[in-house]
């Protein structure tokens, strides 16, 4: 057996093809076989020497294996079909006991097991002795052995697995094998067996140096003859050495904003070259990094009607027969797989489906019709693939398939970090540490993570050494969802190693793309004007005139309106100025449920009326609500749940009232007041009073609190302003501004189900949000929760005994006054902007994601399509992080 190594794959392949051809000519009665990664390419290389192949055959490894089976009369043997895989593994998971695998959801697990078991079989990684203590791996070997037991003497996991147990005959006297992808133990054993009778030449892309790409092949190439023609790339790629760049003129590059633009750029370049240089589609190759690029490529090529080598796949799920089987299974009783298959066979189906069902006639396991659906979905995977049958097409492939006989223009897409080269993680069944342990015991293993990366590097080198007229390397700056993408280390290395020229300018583009790349068609005057306006305005509307403002806006404001203006002036303009609202939908809206909850609480907080009756009466008075509920079972369910939740909410609220010395003073109280010349009005859900102090309470359907920093900037200010209005209305002192979240609380997962619920812990879940106003007498805190020792379960306040002081959400009267002054100052500025007609698209935002989620209004805004917020042109109005201490003064812990 002869082993040939050398890094220049294309050179080596060409030389071996030449040698094979010459020898075959000298020995016309001996048969030569070339096992190629891409037989078409090798065939083309042979045709550079001759027009006919008499005693030379070229085939792929899998075809060779099939041929060996036939030549050695092993046709009784077969490899597990996909249905057999699923059937046996389902049975094993159902009957055997495993530490880590359960049979609750067998089908997704089976999907993962199949490639792992195949790899196990090909690598002969037998760790059945007690070397590995890991339970998951013990389970896996148990699974493998159980599967082997299910297979009879003629059924096998992989073809190579059973071939290497035989004395093999092959009719080919001389076999050349491109072996980079056949390094698994079983394949190697098979090759060695063949080498006893046959003259075998193995070709590896390898050089005995330290680079990762050589790592998987060192052992296999110990006695190799080297056949190499070094190039700048083969010598320096992956060495990280600062070398003088190759002056070769055929390397190009471009950077695209997104993968979609990158794909378009490549395809338009190809079109332009075809037009300008009279080339053909077959002169081009596109190399994509991962499956996320496939639909971008297919979509763009389909729109432009360009032939390509990617097959168009449509799922069998849309077949009539497929759907017929799924529907029929709703009416079929549970039975054996065979019985159900026979019953389904009565339906009118397409031919493939009959064949599939007939293949199940010998399976007698009992199965529910429901599970049969899953079994069918997991085993019937006959997706329809359509390939372009024209010879003149663009070849599109992944890096391991880049092979070409003639020089082409090759485009390498997606040279982004973690994308190309791919990110290979240590997450397989056998982790690197397991592999290391197994190797200590001389057990063969699959490649570890570093070696897998080496094999990937090896493919990259081979691709870069293909004959090419030009190579273009591109990467993009961000994903379509806005995540930043970085250029990969490989791209940086290529930049250093080669002279990368900017890709040529595009001259032929669809109108959109022509304009996007900065082009302009002078005759399209209106389009040009609109685009110029858009660019100059940065997608901002013009300011409203004073007269328009007067006509559009009401002189009386609610605090929530000014809060909306604060969040986004344009949203305020559309909602409150133009009065445009989204169309009503059939589901219950949060504000409808909120109003209902407020109504029930306002009646029942100090009375004992049946909640069900109040809710039903409320619904009867609202025709719209009534229709929504009577037409929808889901809505009826929500209302029934809401009634139960309200029972709990009222129990908690009444308990708090009973403990507290503050007593209910008013409900749903209308308040209004002029603040800085603005007339505000609104309703306060509940006002409690104790001595000279008032506290106001707002019922909310979600967790809400006051963030002082954000309140100064106009967020959640409603209750603070209401407190000011209420204290002035009643001539009382401010006591507290509180939020009560009416949403049902879920007990922590740490709570043991068998133990009773701790009542105190339960009530703590319902603690008020908001602030208590505490003067030196601490009257409010003591009255709010007279019983608490360390931490109140009613308000957010803790008593620190060692320092005899209270901590938590507390404001001093002075701080409250300063806070209100700041808020008023802020809303006055907002009001002035509003009167000046400012309706800019400037939603609030923050560079801190948690704060952004609170302040940014866009996520739930129904006016996206109206404002057309453009990430490239519109900016967020960023909230600041203020020095609260210096603004409000006082003790640090007090706020
Ligand atoms: S989507 Fe955002 S920017 Fe547009 S109107 Fe709504 S809040 Fe304002």
PDB file of N, CA and C in Angstrom, residues 116 136 417-419 421-433 435 446-454 456:
ATOM      1  N   UNK A 116     -24.903   9.518  16.049  1.00  0.00           N
ATOM      2  CA  UNK A 116     -23.915   9.159  17.074  1.00  0.00           C
ATOM      3  C   UNK A 116     -23.585   7.670  17.006  1.00  0.00           C
ATOM      4  N   UNK A 136     -24.058   8.689  31.335  1.00  0.00           N
ATOM      5  CA  UNK A 136     -24.607   8.936  29.997  1.00  0.00           C
ATOM      6  C   UNK A 136     -23.914   8.022  28.969  1.00  0.00           C
ATOM      7  N   UNK A 417     -16.290  35.729  12.192  1.00  0.00           N
ATOM      8  CA  UNK A 417     -15.848  34.941  13.340  1.00  0.00           C
ATOM      9  C   UNK A 417     -16.964  34.004  13.779  1.00  0.00           C
ATOM     10  N   UNK A 418     -16.604  32.796  14.109  1.00  0.00           N
ATOM     11  CA  UNK A 418     -17.494  31.693  14.524  1.00  0.00           C
ATOM     12  C   UNK A 418     -18.401  31.180  13.395  1.00  0.00           C
ATOM     13  N   UNK A 419     -18.348  31.809  12.222  1.00  0.00           N
ATOM     14  CA  UNK A 419     -19.171  31.317  11.109  1.00  0.00           C
ATOM     15  C   UNK A 419     -18.293  30.593  10.100  1.00  0.00           C
ATOM     16  N   UNK A 421     -14.039  30.275   9.637  1.00  0.00           N
ATOM     17  CA  UNK A 421     -14.209  28.874   9.976  1.00  0.00           C
ATOM     18  C   UNK A 421     -15.327  28.652  11.001  1.00  0.00           C
ATOM     19  N   UNK A 422     -15.908  27.461  10.959  1.00  0.00           N
ATOM     20  CA  UNK A 422     -17.031  27.166  11.838  1.00  0.00           C
ATOM     21  C   UNK A 422     -16.557  27.052  13.288  1.00  0.00           C
ATOM     22  N   UNK A 423     -17.496  27.295  14.197  1.00  0.00           N
ATOM     23  CA  UNK A 423     -17.194  27.145  15.620  1.00  0.00           C
ATOM     24  C   UNK A 423     -17.415  25.681  15.983  1.00  0.00           C
ATOM     25  N   UNK A 424     -16.364  25.005  16.418  1.00  0.00           N
ATOM     26  CA  UNK A 424     -16.521  23.585  16.777  1.00  0.00           C
ATOM     27  C   UNK A 424     -16.415  23.479  18.293  1.00  0.00           C
ATOM     28  N   UNK A 425     -17.482  22.956  18.905  1.00  0.00           N
ATOM     29  CA  UNK A 425     -17.519  22.940  20.374  1.00  0.00           C
ATOM     30  C   UNK A 425     -17.356  21.531  20.919  1.00  0.00           C
ATOM     31  N   UNK A 426     -16.900  21.476  22.152  1.00  0.00           N
ATOM     32  CA  UNK A 426     -16.717  20.191  22.814  1.00  0.00           C
ATOM     33  C   UNK A 426     -18.050  19.781  23.455  1.00  0.00           C
ATOM     34  N   UNK A 427     -19.022  19.446  22.607  1.00  0.00           N
ATOM     35  CA  UNK A 427     -20.356  19.139  23.144  1.00  0.00           C
ATOM     36  C   UNK A 427     -20.867  17.783  22.665  1.00  0.00           C
ATOM     37  N   UNK A 428     -19.993  16.975  22.049  1.00  0.00           N
ATOM     38  CA  UNK A 428     -20.446  15.678  21.532  1.00  0.00           C
ATOM     39  C   UNK A 428     -20.720  14.705  22.668  1.00  0.00           C
ATOM     40  N   UNK A 429     -21.081  13.497  22.281  1.00  0.00           N
ATOM     41  CA  UNK A 429     -21.344  12.478  23.294  1.00  0.00           C
ATOM     42  C   UNK A 429     -20.050  12.168  24.047  1.00  0.00           C
ATOM     43  N   UNK A 430     -18.979  11.967  23.260  1.00  0.00           N
ATOM     44  CA  UNK A 430     -17.674  11.763  23.897  1.00  0.00           C
ATOM     45  C   UNK A 430     -16.985  13.116  23.988  1.00  0.00           C
ATOM     46  N   UNK A 431     -16.770  13.575  25.212  1.00  0.00           N
ATOM     47  CA  UNK A 431     -16.075  14.860  25.374  1.00  0.00           C
ATOM     48  C   UNK A 431     -14.576  14.631  25.216  1.00  0.00           C
ATOM     49  N   UNK A 432     -13.848  15.734  25.042  1.00  0.00           N
ATOM     50  CA  UNK A 432     -12.393  15.594  24.829  1.00  0.00           C
ATOM     51  C   UNK A 432     -11.730  14.810  25.955  1.00  0.00           C
ATOM     52  N   UNK A 433     -12.205  15.048  27.186  1.00  0.00           N
ATOM     53  CA  UNK A 433     -11.557  14.348  28.309  1.00  0.00           C
ATOM     54  C   UNK A 433     -11.823  12.839  28.229  1.00  0.00           C
ATOM     55  N   UNK A 435     -12.263  11.187  25.412  1.00  0.00           N
ATOM     56  CA  UNK A 435     -11.439  10.696  24.305  1.00  0.00           C
ATOM     57  C   UNK A 435      -9.998  10.485  24.767  1.00  0.00           C
ATOM     58  N   UNK A 446     -13.413   8.769  17.872  1.00  0.00           N
ATOM     59  CA  UNK A 446     -13.563   9.793  16.824  1.00  0.00           C
ATOM     60  C   UNK A 446     -12.589  10.943  17.094  1.00  0.00           C
ATOM     61  N   UNK A 447     -12.581  11.935  16.227  1.00  0.00           N
ATOM     62  CA  UNK A 447     -11.667  13.070  16.403  1.00  0.00           C
ATOM     63  C   UNK A 447     -12.094  13.899  17.600  1.00  0.00           C
ATOM     64  N   UNK A 448     -11.120  14.419  18.333  1.00  0.00           N
ATOM     65  CA  UNK A 448     -11.486  15.356  19.403  1.00  0.00           C
ATOM     66  C   UNK A 448     -11.710  16.742  18.772  1.00  0.00           C
ATOM     67  N   UNK A 449     -12.058  17.718  19.624  1.00  0.00           N
ATOM     68  CA  UNK A 449     -12.439  19.032  19.085  1.00  0.00           C
ATOM     69  C   UNK A 449     -11.314  19.666  18.264  1.00  0.00           C
ATOM     70  N   UNK A 450     -10.084  19.564  18.769  1.00  0.00           N
ATOM     71  CA  UNK A 450      -8.964  20.189  18.060  1.00  0.00           C
ATOM     72  C   UNK A 450      -8.751  19.512  16.714  1.00  0.00           C
ATOM     73  N   UNK A 451      -8.877  18.187  16.703  1.00  0.00           N
ATOM     74  CA  UNK A 451      -8.666  17.462  15.436  1.00  0.00           C
ATOM     75  C   UNK A 451      -9.796  17.769  14.436  1.00  0.00           C
ATOM     76  N   UNK A 452     -11.020  17.921  14.978  1.00  0.00           N
ATOM     77  CA  UNK A 452     -12.126  18.282  14.065  1.00  0.00           C
ATOM     78  C   UNK A 452     -11.865  19.639  13.425  1.00  0.00           C
ATOM     79  N   UNK A 453     -11.340  20.564  14.254  1.00  0.00           N
ATOM     80  CA  UNK A 453     -11.005  21.884  13.700  1.00  0.00           C
ATOM     81  C   UNK A 453      -9.895  21.729  12.663  1.00  0.00           C
ATOM     82  N   UNK A 454      -8.944  20.826  12.969  1.00  0.00           N
ATOM     83  CA  UNK A 454      -7.855  20.551  12.020  1.00  0.00           C
ATOM     84  C   UNK A 454      -8.410  20.050  10.687  1.00  0.00           C
ATOM     85  N   UNK A 456     -11.315  20.621   9.500  1.00  0.00           N
ATOM     86  CA  UNK A 456     -11.992  21.758   8.852  1.00  0.00           C
ATOM     87  C   UNK A 456     -10.950  22.661   8.177  1.00  0.00           C
TER      88      UNK A 456
END
